[in-house]
Coordinates of C-alpha atoms in Angstrom, one line a residue:
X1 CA 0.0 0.0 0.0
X2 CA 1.5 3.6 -0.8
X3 CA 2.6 5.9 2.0
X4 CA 0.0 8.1 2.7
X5 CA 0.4 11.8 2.6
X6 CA 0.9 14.1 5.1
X7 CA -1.4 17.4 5.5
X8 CA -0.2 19.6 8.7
X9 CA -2.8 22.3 8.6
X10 CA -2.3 25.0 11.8
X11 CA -2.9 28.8 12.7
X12 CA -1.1 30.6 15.3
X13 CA -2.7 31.2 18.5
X14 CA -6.3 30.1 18.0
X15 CA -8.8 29.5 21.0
X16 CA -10.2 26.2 20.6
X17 CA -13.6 27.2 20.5
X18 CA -13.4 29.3 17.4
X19 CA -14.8 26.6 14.6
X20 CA -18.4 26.8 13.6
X21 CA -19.4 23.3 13.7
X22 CA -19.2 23.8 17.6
X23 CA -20.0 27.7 17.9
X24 CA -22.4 29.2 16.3
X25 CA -21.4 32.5 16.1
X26 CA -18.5 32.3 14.0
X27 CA -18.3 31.2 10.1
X28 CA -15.9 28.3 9.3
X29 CA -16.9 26.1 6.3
X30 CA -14.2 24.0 5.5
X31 CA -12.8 23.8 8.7
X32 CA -16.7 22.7 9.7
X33 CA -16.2 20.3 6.4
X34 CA -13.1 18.4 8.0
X35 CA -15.4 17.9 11.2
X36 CA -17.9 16.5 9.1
X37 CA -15.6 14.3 7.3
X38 CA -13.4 13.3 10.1
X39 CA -12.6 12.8 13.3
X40 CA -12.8 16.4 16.2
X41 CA -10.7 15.7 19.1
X42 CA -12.0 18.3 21.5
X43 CA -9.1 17.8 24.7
X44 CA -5.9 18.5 22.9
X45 CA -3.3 20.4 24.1
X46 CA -0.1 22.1 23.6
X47 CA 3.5 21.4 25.3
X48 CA 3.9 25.1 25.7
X49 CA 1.4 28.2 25.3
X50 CA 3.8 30.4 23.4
X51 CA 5.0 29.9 19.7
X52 CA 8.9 28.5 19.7
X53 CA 8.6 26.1 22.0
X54 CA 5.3 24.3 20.8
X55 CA 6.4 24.5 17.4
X56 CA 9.5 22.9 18.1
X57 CA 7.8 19.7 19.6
X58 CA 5.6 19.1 16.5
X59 CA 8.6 18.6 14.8
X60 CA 10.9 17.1 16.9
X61 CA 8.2 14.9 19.4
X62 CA 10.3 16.1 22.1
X63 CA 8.7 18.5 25.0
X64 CA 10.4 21.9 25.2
X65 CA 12.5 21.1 28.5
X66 CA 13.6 18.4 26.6
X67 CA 14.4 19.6 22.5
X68 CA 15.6 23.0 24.2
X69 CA 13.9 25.7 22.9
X70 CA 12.5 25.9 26.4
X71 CA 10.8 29.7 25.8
X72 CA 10.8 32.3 23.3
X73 CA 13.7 34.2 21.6
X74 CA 15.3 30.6 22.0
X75 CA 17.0 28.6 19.3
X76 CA 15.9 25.1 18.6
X77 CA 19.6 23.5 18.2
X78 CA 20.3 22.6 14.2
X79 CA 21.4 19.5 15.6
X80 CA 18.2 18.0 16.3
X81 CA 17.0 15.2 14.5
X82 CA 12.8 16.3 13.7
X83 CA 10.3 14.6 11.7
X84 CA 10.9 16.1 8.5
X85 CA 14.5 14.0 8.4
X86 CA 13.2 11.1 9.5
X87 CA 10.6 11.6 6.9
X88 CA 12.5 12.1 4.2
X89 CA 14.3 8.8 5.3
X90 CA 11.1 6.9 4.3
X91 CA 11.4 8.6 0.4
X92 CA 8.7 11.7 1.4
X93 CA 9.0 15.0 -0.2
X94 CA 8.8 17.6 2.9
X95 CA 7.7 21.2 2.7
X96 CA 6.5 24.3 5.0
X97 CA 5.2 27.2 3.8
X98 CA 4.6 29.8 6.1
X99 CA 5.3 30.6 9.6
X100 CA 8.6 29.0 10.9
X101 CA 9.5 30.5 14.1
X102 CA 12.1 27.8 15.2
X103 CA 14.9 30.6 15.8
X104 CA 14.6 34.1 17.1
X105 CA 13.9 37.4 15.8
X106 CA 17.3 38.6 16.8
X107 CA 20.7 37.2 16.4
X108 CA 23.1 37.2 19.0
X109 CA 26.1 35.2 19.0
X110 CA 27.0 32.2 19.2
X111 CA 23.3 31.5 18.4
X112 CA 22.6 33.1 15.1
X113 CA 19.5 32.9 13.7
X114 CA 18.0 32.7 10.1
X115 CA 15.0 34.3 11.5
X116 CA 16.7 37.0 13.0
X117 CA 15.9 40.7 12.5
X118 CA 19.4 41.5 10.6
X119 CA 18.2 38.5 7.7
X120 CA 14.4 39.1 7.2
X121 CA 15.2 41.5 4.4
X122 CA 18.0 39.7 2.8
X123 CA 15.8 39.5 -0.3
X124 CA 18.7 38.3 -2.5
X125 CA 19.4 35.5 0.4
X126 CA 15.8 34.6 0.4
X127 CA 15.7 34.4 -3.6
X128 CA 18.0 31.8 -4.0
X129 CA 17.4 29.9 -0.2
X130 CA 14.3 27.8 0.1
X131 CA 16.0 25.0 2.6
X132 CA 16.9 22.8 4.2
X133 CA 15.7 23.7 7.1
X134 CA 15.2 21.3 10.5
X135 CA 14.0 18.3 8.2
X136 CA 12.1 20.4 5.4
X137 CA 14.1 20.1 2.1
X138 CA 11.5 23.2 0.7
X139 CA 10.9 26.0 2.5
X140 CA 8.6 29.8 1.9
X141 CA 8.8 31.7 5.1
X142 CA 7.2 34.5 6.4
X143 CA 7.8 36.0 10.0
X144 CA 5.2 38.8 10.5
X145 CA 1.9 38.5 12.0
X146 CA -0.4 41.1 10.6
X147 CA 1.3 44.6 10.0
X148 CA 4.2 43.3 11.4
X149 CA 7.7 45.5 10.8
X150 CA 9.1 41.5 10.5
X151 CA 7.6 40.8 7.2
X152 CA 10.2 39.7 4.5
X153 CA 11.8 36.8 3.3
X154 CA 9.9 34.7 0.4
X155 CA 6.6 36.3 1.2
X156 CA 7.7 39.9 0.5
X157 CA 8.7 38.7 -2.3
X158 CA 5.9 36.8 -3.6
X159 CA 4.2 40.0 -3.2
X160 CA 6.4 41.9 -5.8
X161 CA 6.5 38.8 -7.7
X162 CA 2.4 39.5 -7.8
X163 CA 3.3 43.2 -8.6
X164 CA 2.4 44.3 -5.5
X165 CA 5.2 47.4 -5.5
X166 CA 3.7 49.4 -2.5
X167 CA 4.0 46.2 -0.1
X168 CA 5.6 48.6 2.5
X169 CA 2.1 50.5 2.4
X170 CA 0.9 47.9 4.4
X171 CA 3.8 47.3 7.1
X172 CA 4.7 49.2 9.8
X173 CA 8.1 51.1 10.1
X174 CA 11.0 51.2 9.9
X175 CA 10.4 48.1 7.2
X176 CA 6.9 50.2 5.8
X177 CA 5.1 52.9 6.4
X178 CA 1.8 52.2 7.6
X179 CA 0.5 54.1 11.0
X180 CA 0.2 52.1 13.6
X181 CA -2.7 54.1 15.1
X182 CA -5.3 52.0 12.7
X183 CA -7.0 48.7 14.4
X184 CA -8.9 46.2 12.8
X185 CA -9.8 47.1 9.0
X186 CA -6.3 46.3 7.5
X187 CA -6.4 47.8 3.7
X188 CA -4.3 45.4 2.4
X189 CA -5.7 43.5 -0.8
X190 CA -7.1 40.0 -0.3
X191 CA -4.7 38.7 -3.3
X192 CA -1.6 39.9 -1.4
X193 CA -2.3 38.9 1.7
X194 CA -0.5 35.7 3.2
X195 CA -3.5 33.7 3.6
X196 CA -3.4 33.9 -0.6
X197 CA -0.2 33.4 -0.6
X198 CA 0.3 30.1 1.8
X199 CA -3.0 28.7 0.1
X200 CA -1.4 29.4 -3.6
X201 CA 2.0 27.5 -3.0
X202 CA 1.0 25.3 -0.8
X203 CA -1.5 24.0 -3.9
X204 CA 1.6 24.5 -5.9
X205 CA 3.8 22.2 -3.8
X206 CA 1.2 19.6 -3.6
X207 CA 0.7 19.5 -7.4
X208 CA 4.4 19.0 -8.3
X209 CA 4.6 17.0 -5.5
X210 CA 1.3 14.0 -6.8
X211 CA 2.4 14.6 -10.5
X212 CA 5.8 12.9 -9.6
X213 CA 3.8 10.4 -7.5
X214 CA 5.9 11.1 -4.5
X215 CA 4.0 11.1 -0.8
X216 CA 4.7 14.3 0.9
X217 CA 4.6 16.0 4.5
X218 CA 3.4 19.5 4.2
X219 CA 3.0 22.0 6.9
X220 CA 0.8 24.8 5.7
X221 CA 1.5 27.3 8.9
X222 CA -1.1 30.5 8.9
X223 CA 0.0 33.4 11.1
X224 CA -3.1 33.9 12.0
X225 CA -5.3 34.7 14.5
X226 CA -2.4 36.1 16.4
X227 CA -2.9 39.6 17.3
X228 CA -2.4 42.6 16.7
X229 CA -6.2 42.6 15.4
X230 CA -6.4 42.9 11.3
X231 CA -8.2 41.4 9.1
X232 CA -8.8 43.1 5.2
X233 CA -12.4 44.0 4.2
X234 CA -15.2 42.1 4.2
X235 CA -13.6 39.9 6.9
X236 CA -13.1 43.2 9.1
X237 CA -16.5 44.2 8.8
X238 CA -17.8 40.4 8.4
X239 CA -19.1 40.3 12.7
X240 CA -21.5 42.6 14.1
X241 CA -18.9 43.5 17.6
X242 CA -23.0 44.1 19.7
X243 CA -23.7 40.1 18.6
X244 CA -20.7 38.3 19.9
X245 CA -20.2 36.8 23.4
X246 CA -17.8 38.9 24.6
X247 CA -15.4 36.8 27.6
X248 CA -15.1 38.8 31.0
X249 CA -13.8 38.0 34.2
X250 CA -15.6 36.8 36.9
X251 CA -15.7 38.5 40.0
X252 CA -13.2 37.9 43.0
X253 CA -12.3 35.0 40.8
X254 CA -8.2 35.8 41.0
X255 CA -8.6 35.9 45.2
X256 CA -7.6 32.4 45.6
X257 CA -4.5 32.4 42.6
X258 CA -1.2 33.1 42.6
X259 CA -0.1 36.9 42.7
X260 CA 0.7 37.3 38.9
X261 CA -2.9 36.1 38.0
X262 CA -4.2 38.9 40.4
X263 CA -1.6 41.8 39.1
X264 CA -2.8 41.6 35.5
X265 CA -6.0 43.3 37.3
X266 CA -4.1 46.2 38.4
X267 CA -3.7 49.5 36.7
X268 CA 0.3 49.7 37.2
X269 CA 1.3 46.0 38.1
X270 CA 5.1 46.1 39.2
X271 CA 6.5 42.9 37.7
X272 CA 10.2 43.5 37.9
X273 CA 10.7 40.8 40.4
X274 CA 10.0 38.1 38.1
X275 CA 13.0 39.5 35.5
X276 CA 16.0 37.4 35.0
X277 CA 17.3 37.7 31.5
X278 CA 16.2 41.5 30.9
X279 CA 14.2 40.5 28.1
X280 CA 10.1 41.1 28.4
X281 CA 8.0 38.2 29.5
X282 CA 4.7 37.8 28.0
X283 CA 1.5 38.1 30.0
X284 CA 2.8 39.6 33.1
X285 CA 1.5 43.2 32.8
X286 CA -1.7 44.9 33.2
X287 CA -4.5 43.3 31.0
X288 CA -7.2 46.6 31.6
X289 CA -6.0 48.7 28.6
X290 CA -9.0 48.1 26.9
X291 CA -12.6 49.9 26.4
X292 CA -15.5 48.1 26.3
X293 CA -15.9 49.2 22.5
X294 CA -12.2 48.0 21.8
X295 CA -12.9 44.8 23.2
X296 CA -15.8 43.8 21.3
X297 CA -14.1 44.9 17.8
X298 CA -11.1 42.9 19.0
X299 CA -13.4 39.8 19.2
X300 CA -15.0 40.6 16.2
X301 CA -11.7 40.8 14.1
X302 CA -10.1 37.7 15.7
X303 CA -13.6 35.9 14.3
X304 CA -13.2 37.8 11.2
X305 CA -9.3 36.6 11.0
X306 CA -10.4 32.9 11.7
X307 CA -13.1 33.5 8.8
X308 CA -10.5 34.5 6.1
X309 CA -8.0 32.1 7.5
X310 CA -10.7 29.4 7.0
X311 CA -11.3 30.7 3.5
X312 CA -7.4 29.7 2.5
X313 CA -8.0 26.5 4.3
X314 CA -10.6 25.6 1.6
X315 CA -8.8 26.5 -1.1
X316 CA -5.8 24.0 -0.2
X317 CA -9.2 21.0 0.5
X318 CA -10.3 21.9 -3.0
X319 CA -6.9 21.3 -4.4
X320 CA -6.5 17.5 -2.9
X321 CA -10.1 16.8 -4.6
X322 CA -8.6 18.3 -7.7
X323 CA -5.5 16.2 -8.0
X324 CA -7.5 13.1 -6.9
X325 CA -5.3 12.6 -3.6
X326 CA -7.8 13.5 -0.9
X327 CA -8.1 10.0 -0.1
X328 CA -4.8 9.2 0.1
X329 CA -3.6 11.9 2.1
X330 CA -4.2 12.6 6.6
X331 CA -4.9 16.6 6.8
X332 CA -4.3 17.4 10.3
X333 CA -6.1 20.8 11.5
X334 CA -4.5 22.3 14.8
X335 CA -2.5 25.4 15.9
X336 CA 0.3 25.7 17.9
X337 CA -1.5 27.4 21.1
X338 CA -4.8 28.8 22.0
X339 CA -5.8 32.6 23.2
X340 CA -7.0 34.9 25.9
X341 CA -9.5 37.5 24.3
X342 CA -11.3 38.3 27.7
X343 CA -11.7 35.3 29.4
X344 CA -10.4 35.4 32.7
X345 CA -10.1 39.4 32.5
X346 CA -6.7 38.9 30.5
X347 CA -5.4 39.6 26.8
X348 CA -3.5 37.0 24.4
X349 CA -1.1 34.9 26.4
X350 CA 1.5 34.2 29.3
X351 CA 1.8 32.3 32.3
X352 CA -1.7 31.5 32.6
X353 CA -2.5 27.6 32.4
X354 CA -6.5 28.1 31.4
X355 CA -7.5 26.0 28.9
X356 CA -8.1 28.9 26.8
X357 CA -4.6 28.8 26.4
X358 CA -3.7 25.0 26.4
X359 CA -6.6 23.5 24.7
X360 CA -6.5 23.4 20.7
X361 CA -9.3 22.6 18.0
X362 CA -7.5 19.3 16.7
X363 CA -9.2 17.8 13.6
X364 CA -8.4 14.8 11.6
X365 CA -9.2 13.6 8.3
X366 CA -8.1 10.2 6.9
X367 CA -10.8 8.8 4.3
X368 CA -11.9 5.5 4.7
X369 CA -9.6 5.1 7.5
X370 CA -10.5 7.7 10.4
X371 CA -14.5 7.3 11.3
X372 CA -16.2 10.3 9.5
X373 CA -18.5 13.0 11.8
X374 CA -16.9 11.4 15.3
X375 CA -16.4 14.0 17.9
X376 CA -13.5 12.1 20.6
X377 CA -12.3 13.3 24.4
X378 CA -9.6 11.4 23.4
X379 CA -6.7 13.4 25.2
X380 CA -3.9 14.8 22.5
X381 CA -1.1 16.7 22.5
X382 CA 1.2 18.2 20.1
X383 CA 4.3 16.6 20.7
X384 CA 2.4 13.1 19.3
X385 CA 2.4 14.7 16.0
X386 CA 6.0 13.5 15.1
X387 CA 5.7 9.8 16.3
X388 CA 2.1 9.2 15.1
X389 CA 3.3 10.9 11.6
X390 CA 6.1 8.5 11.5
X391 CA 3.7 5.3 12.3
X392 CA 1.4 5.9 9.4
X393 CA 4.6 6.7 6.9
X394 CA 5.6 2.6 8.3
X395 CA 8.5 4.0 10.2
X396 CA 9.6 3.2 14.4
X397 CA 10.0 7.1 15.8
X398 CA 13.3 6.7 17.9
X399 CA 13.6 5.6 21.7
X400 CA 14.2 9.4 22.2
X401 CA 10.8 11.0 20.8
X402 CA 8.6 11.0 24.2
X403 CA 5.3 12.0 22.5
X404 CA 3.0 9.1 22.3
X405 CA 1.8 6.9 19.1
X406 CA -1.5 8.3 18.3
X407 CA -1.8 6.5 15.2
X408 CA -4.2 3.8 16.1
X409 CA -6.8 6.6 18.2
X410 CA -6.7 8.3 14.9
X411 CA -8.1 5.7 13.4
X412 CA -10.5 4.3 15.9
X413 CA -11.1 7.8 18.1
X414 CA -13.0 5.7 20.9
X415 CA -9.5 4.6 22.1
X416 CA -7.0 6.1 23.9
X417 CA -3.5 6.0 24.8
X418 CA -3.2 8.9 26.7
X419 CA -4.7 9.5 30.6
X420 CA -3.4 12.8 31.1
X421 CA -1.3 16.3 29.1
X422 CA 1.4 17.6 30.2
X423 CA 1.8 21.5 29.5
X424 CA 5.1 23.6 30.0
X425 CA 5.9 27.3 30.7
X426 CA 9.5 28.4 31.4
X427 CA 9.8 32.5 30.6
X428 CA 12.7 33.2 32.7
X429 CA 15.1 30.4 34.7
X430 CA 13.8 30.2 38.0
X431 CA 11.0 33.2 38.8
X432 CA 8.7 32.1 35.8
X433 CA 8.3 27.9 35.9
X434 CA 5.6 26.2 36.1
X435 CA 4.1 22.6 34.8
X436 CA 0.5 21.7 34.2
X437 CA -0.7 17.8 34.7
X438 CA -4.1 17.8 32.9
X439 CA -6.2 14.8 33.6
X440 CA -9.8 13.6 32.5
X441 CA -11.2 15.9 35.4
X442 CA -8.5 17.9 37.1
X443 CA -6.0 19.7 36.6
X444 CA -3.3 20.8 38.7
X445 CA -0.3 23.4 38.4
X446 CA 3.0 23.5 40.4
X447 CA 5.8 26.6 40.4
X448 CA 9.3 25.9 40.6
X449 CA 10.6 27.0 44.0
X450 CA 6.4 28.4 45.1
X451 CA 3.9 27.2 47.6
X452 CA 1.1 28.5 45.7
X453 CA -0.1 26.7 42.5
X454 CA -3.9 26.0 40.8
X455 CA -6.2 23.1 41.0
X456 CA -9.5 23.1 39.2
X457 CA -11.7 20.2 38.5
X458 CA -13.1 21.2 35.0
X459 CA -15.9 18.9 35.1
X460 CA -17.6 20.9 38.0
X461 CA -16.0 23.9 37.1
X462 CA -15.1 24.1 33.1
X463 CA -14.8 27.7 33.3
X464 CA -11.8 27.3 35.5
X465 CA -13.1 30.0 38.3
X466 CA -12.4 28.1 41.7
X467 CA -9.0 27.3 42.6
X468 CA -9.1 24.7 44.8
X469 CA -5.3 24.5 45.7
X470 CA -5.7 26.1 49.1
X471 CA -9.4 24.9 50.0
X472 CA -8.6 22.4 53.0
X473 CA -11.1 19.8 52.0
X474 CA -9.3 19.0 48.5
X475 CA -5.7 18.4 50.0
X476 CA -5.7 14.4 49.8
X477 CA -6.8 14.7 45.9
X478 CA -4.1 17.7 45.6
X479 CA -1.3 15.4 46.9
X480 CA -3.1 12.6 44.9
X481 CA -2.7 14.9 41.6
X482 CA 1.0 15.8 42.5
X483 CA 1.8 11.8 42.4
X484 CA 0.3 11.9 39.2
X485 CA 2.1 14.9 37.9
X486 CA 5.6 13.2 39.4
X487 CA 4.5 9.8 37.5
X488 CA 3.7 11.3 34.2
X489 CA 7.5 13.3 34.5
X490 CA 9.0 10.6 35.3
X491 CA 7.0 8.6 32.6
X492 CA 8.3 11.0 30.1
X493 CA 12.2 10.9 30.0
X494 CA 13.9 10.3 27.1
X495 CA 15.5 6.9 26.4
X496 CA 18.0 7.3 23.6
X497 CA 18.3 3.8 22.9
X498 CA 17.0 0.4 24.7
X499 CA 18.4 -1.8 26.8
X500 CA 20.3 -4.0 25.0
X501 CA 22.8 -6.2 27.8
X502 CA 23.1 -7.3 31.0
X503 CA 25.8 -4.9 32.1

């Protein structure tokens, strides 16, 4: 039987309940399509809640404390062995157009960085570059999100390519010119927008790809939703802001959490005890900038961002019917983190283990192999991507890859092979480090070096409002949790290679 291909469909920071088929007030018909058509796995979660580190596990099936690109502005070493190699091992073509963000925006030696600052507008570089690159032999990056002053490499210039001359209209300085006063209504033209963009080469890949007959692994990576908020017309315009639930916090529900939940709250929080490296740490400021009128066209954009996002996804669906491979090939639909857009009285992301930020929409679609329309609590997490890719391309992953085999849930989503998540977030070395054990009802958080810490059993309390860490009545099930967590890290060390002698 013929290696199947390999679909990697994600968006950047995307709250998990942001597809239609499960909320109805937002629009998403092909991502509603792959529900229909496949298998939703609604408790997946991430390995980290910021960008570097999560990505780095999809590709390397390693946790973040483990393939070293522990937080961001972090390199994930060259020297890492990732999917994409392996793959490649097995005779698969391997591509990602799109967002990267394996390396950091700056470059500071002895850790340069291809993704740094001093190369994004290396257009002659970029020209002739298109990999390898940490397993994928093809490559079309892009860096920025939105406006973004990062925007260059092969999408700045696919838009002159496209005759798109005034690109820099559209950019913030010093690479463009556009104010960075204007919110939501971005007037960049649909064609030259990256959504356009990822979906046209990623169709482009895929084509030269099936006409050669070769199986690929393709990560089409959107930069989107991740703020700032803009989205080009109609998508700007596309939610009425008075119609949307609009997330807020509940109130006194920070009393019982650790000090840096209940600072966000404050007008002028003084964080500067929790900085190490110098370098700023995301989430740990005051989350009340705000009106009530901003917050609702924030929401309404984000929606409107998933909309046109979904749009692209469509477009790159359409194209497996159209080469006749949509049978043959698993599309995979997740992102790399989710989102705070009010919940919990905070903004975007940080230190902040909510399942708005650790839980991801996760959709498969395998024909004739996963069960069509099937909505599974089947836990997942990211860092399974590499292994369970590697099972269905009829290769072992290697002793040192610690995510899990999904392979066989995939294709029977009534199983499971996973009893709990493990989440990660290290910002700084010691003042900001914390783990998250998520089971099938609780939860619980520890802090490296801290008392204090969160336990919230999301069955009773789904909206995560009651920390129960403190409550004297839940301290045999905390300690009970903490075995758990202690099991499951312990469970998850690496093994480079069996055990192969006596002595």
């Amino acid at each position: 039987m013929p290696k199947p291909n390999i679909l990697l469909i994600t968006s950047d920071q995307q709250h998990w309940d942001t597809i239609g088929a499960f909320n109805p007030e937002i629009s998403t018909p092909h991502l509603d399509r792959m529900v229909k058509e496949g298998a939703a796995f609604t408790r997946a979660y991430c390995p980290n809640p910021t960008c570097t580190p999560s990505r780095s596990s999809i590709i390397t099936g390693k946790y973040p404390s483990q393939h070293g690109a522990w937080t961001l502005g972090t390199k994930l070493p060259e020297e890492e062995v990732t999917v994409g190699d392996l793959l490649q091992e097995e005779g698969y073509r391997t591509a990602l157009v799109g967002k990267a963000h394996f390396q950091p925006v700056f470059t500071k030696e002895p850790y340069t960085s291809l993704e740094g600052r001093d190369k994004l507008h290396d257009f002659e570089f970029w020209r002739d570059f298109h990999g390898p690159f940490y397993g994928f032999e093809h490559i079309e990056l892009l860096r920025n999100h939105t406006n973004e002053y990062l925007v260059g490499q092969h999408y700045a210039l696919w838009m002159e390519e496209k005759g798109c001359e005034n690109w820099r209209d559209y950019y913030t300085a010093p690479t463009g010119t556009m104010d960075e006063s204007i919110q939501f209504s971005w007037a960049i033209p649909e064609e030259f927008h990256y959504n356009t963009w990822i979906a046209e080469r990623s169709n482009q890949l895929m084509e030269e790809y099936s006409g050669k007959e070769e199986p690929f692994m393709l990560w089409a990576s959107f930069p989107d939703p991740h703020p700032p908020y803009l989205v080009p017309e109609p998508w700007a315009s596309m939610y009425d802001p008075d119609q949307l639930t609009v997330p807020q916090a509940a109130p006194g529900e920070h009393d019982h959490n650790p000090p840096h939940f209940q600072m966000t709250q404050q007008r002028n929080p003084d964080f500067s005890e929790y900085k190490e490296t110098g370098y700023g740490i995301h989430g740990y400021h005051s989350h009340l900038g705000m009106t009530d009128e901003e917050h609702r066209k924030a929401v309404a954009t984000y929606y409107g961002m998933v909309s046109f996002m979904d749009e692209a996804i469509g477009r790159i669906l359409n194209k497996l019917d159209e080469l006749g491979i949509a049978d043959h090939t698993i599309v995979i639909f997740t992102t790399d983190h989710g989102h705070l857009f009010g919940q919990h009285g905070m903004m975007f992301k940080g230190g902040f283990h909510y399942e708005d930020l650790l839980r991801l929409p996760f959709i498969v679609r395998y024909p004739g192999q996963t069960p069509a329309g099937v909505v599974s609590d089947s836990i997942q997490s990211l860092v399974d991507l590499a292994p369970t890719f590697l099972r269905f391309a009829g290769a072992i992953p290697p002793h040192d890859m610690t995510g899990v085999d999904q392979s066989a849930v995939w294709l029977a989503p009534e199983k499971a092979v996973r009893d709990h998540a493990i989440c990660e977030f290290r910002h700084e070395p010691t003042t900001i480090h914390q783990k998250t054990y998520v089971g099938q009802r609780y939860k619980i958080t520890v802090y490296y070096n801290q008392t204090y810490g969160e336990l919230f059993d999301l069955e009773e309390d789904p909206q995560e409002i009651h920390n129960l860490w403190d409550q004297a009545e839940y301290q045999s099930l905390k300690m009970e949790l903490l075995m758990k967590y202690i099991w499951a890290e312990l469970g998850k060390e690496p093994m480079p290679m069996p055990r192969v002698s006596h002595a």
